[in-house]
GROMACS .gro file of C-alpha atoms in nm:
model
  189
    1UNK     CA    1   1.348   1.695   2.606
    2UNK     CA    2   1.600   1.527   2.437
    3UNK     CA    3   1.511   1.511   2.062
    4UNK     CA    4   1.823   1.200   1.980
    5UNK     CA    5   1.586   0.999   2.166
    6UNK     CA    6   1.363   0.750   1.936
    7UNK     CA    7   1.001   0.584   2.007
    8UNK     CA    8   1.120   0.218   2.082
    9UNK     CA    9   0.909  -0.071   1.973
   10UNK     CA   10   0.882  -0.259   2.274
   11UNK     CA   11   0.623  -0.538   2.134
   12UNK     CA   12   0.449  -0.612   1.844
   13UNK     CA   13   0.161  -0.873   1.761
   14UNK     CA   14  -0.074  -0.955   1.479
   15UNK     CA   15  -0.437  -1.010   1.695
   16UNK     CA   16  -0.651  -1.103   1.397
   17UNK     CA   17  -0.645  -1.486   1.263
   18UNK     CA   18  -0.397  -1.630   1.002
   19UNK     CA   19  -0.618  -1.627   0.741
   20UNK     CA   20  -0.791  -1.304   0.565
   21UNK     CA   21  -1.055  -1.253   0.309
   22UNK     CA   22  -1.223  -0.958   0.179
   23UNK     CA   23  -1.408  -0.726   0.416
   24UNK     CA   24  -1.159  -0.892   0.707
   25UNK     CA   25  -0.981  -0.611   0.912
   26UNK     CA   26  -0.622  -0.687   0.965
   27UNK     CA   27  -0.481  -0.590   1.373
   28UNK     CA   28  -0.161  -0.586   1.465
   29UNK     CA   29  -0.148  -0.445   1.870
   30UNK     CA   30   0.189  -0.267   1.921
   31UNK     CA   31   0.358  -0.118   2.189
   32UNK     CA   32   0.658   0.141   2.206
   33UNK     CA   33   0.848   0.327   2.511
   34UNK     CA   34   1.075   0.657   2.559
   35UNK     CA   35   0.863   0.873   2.332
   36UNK     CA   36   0.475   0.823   2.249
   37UNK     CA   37   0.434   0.744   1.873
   38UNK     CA   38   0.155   0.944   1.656
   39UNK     CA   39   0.151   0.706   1.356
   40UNK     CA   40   0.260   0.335   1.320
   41UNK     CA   41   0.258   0.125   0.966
   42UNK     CA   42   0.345  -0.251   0.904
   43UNK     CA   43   0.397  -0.282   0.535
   44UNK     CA   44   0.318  -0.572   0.343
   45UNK     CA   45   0.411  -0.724   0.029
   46UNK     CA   46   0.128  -0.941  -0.137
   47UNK     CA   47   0.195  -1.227  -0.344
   48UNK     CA   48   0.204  -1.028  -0.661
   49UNK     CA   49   0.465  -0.731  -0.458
   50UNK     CA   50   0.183  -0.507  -0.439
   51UNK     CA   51   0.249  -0.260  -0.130
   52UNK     CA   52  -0.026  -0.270   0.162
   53UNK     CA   53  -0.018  -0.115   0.484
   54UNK     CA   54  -0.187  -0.180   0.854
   55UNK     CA   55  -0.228   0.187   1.018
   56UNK     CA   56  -0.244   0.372   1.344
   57UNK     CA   57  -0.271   0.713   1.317
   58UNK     CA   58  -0.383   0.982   1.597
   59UNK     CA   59  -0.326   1.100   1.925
   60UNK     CA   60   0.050   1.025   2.027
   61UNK     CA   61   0.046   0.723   2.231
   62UNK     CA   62   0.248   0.426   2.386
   63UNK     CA   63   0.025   0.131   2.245
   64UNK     CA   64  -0.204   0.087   1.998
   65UNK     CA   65  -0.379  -0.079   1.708
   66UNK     CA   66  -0.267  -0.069   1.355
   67UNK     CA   67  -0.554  -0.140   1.132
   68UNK     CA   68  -0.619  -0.296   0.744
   69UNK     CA   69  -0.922  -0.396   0.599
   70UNK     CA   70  -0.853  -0.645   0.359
   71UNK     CA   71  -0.969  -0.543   0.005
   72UNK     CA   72  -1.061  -0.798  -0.237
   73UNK     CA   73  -1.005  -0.680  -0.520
   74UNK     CA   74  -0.660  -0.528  -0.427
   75UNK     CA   75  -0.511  -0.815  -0.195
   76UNK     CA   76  -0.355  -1.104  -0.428
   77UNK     CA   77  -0.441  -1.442  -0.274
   78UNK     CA   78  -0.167  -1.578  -0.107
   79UNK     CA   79   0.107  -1.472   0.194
   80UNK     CA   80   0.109  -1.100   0.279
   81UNK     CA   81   0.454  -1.029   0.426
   82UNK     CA   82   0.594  -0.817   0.658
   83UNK     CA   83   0.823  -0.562   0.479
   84UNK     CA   84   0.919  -0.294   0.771
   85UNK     CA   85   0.717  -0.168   1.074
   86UNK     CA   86   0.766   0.189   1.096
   87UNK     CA   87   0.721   0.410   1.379
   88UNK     CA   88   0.693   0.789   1.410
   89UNK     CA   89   0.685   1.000   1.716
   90UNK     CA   90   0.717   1.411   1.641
   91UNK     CA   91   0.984   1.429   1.352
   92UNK     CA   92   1.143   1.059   1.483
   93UNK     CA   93   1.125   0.802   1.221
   94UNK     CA   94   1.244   0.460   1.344
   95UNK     CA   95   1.153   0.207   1.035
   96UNK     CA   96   1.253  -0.167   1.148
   97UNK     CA   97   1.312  -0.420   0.850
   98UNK     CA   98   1.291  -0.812   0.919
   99UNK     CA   99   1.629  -0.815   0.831
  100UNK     CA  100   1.719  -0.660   1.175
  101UNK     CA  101   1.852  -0.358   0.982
  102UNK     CA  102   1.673   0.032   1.060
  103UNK     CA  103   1.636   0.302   0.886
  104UNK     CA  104   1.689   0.621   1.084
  105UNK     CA  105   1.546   0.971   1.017
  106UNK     CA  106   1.695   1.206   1.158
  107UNK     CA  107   1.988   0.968   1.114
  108UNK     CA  108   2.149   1.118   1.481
  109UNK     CA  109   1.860   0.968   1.655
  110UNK     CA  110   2.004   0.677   1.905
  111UNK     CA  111   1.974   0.338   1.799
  112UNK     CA  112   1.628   0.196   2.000
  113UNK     CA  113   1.658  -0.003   2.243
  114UNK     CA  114   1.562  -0.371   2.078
  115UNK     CA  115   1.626  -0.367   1.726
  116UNK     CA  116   1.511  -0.741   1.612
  117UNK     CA  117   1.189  -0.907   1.584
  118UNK     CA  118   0.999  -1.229   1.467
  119UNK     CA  119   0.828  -0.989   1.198
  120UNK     CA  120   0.700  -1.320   1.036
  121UNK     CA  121   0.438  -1.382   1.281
  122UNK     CA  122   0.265  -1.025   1.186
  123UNK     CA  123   0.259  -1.259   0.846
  124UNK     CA  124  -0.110  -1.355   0.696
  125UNK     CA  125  -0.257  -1.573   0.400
  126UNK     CA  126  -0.521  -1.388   0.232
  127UNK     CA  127  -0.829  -1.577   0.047
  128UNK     CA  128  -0.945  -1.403  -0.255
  129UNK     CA  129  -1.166  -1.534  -0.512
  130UNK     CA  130  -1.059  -1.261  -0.741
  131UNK     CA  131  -0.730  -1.391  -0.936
  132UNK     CA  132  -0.511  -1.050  -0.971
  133UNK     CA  133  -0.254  -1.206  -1.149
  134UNK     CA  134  -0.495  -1.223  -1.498
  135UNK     CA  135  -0.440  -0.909  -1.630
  136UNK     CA  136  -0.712  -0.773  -1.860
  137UNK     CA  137  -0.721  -0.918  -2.208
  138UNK     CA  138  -0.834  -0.679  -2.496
  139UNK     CA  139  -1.077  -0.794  -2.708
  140UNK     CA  140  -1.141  -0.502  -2.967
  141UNK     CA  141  -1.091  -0.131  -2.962
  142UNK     CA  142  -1.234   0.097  -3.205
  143UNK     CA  143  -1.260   0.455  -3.266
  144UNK     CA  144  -1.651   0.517  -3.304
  145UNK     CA  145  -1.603   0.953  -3.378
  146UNK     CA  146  -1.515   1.104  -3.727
  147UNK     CA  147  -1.251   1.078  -3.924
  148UNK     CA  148  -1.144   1.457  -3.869
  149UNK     CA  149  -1.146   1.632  -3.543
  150UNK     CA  150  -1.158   1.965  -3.475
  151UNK     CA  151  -1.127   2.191  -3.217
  152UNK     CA  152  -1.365   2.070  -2.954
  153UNK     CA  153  -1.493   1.765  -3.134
  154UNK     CA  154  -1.482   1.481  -2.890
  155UNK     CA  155  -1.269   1.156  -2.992
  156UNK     CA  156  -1.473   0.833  -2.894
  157UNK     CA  157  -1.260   0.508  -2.852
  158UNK     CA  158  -1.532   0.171  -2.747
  159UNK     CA  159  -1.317  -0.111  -2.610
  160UNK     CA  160  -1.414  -0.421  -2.468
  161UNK     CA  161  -1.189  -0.673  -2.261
  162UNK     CA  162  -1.240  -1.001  -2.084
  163UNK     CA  163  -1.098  -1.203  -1.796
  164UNK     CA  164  -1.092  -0.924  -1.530
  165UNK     CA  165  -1.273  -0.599  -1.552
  166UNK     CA  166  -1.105  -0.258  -1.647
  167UNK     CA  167  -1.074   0.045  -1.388
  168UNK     CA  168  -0.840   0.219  -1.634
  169UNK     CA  169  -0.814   0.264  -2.032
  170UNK     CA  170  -0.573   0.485  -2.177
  171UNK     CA  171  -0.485   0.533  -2.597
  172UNK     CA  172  -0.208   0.727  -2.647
  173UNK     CA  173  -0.160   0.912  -3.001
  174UNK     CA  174   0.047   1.168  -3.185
  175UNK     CA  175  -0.101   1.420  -3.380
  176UNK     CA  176   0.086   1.574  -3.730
  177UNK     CA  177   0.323   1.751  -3.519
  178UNK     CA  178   0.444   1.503  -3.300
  179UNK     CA  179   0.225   1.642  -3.004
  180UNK     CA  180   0.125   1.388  -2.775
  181UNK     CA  181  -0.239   1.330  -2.701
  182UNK     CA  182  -0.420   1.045  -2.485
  183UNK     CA  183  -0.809   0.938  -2.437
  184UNK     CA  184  -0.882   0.758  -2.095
  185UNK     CA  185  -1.144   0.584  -1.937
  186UNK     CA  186  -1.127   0.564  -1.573
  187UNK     CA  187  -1.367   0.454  -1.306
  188UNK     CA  188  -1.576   0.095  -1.298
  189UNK     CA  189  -1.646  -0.100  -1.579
   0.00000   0.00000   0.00000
């Protein structure tokens, strides 16, 4: 077996419609030759640059179906672009960017055998209702514990915010001796 030898993307198509919307699950059908792959992303960039990511992951094989399911409240409205489509068979790592360019790893694996494609068709417009690019807005914060804490005691910090709900509060504080200390909320609010 020769181990220079990559798992070529032969063919590569998006096979759910243009247009997504929370709870939609994102295909993209893809097939390689040489060497079986055992995991296959397509990254995305949202409207907003947040990372996303279509998967296959199992058995090694020479097609397949990489899958997202398109979460509202993660997905900005808008185009979700193709980034790279990487490919993995064993320890092989071919990772193809639009651009035409690859990233190699092990970087003596041979070039594969096609090295371009329209990545922009893989492209899809998601629908959201949920607006991601309103961050929260913070109303009021307010310590509700005692003055003086002691070993133990509990600090209590309410807050409220508007416009989008919070998943994740932090206040960070110093005490007298510069020691860094932080109370967090974290979860749904």
């Amino acid at each position: 077996m020769d181990l220079s030898v990559p798992s070529s993307l032969l063919s590569i198509e998006r096979t759910s419609p243009d247009v997504a919307r929370p709870g939609d699950t994102v295909t993209i059908d893809w097939t390689v030759e040489d060497v079986p792959a055992s995991f296959v992303a397509v990254y995305f960039a949202d409207s907003l640059g947040n990372s996303h990511q279509a998967t296959f992951s199992g058995e090694a094989a020479y097609s397949g179906t990489a899958v997202a399911v398109v979460d509202g409240s993660r997905y900005a409205a808008g185009a979700l672009t193709v980034q790279s489509v990487y490919v993995q068979a064993d320890n092989r790592v071919i990772d193809y960017r639009p651009s035409g360019s690859l990233y190699k790893y092990p970087s003596g694996l041979q070039d594969p055998k096609t090295t371009t494609f329209d990545f922009s068709q893989l492209n899809i417009n998601v629908e959201t209702p949920v607006d991601l690019s309103v961050p929260s807005s913070l109303l009021s914060i307010e310590r509700t514990s005692p003055d003086v804490a002691r070993p133990g005691d509990t600090v209590t910090i309410d807050w409220t915010v508007e416009d989008v709900p919070a998943s994740f509060v932090a206040v960070y504080f110093a005490d007298s001796l510069g020691n860094s200390h932080q109370a967090t909320f974290s979860g749904e609010a």
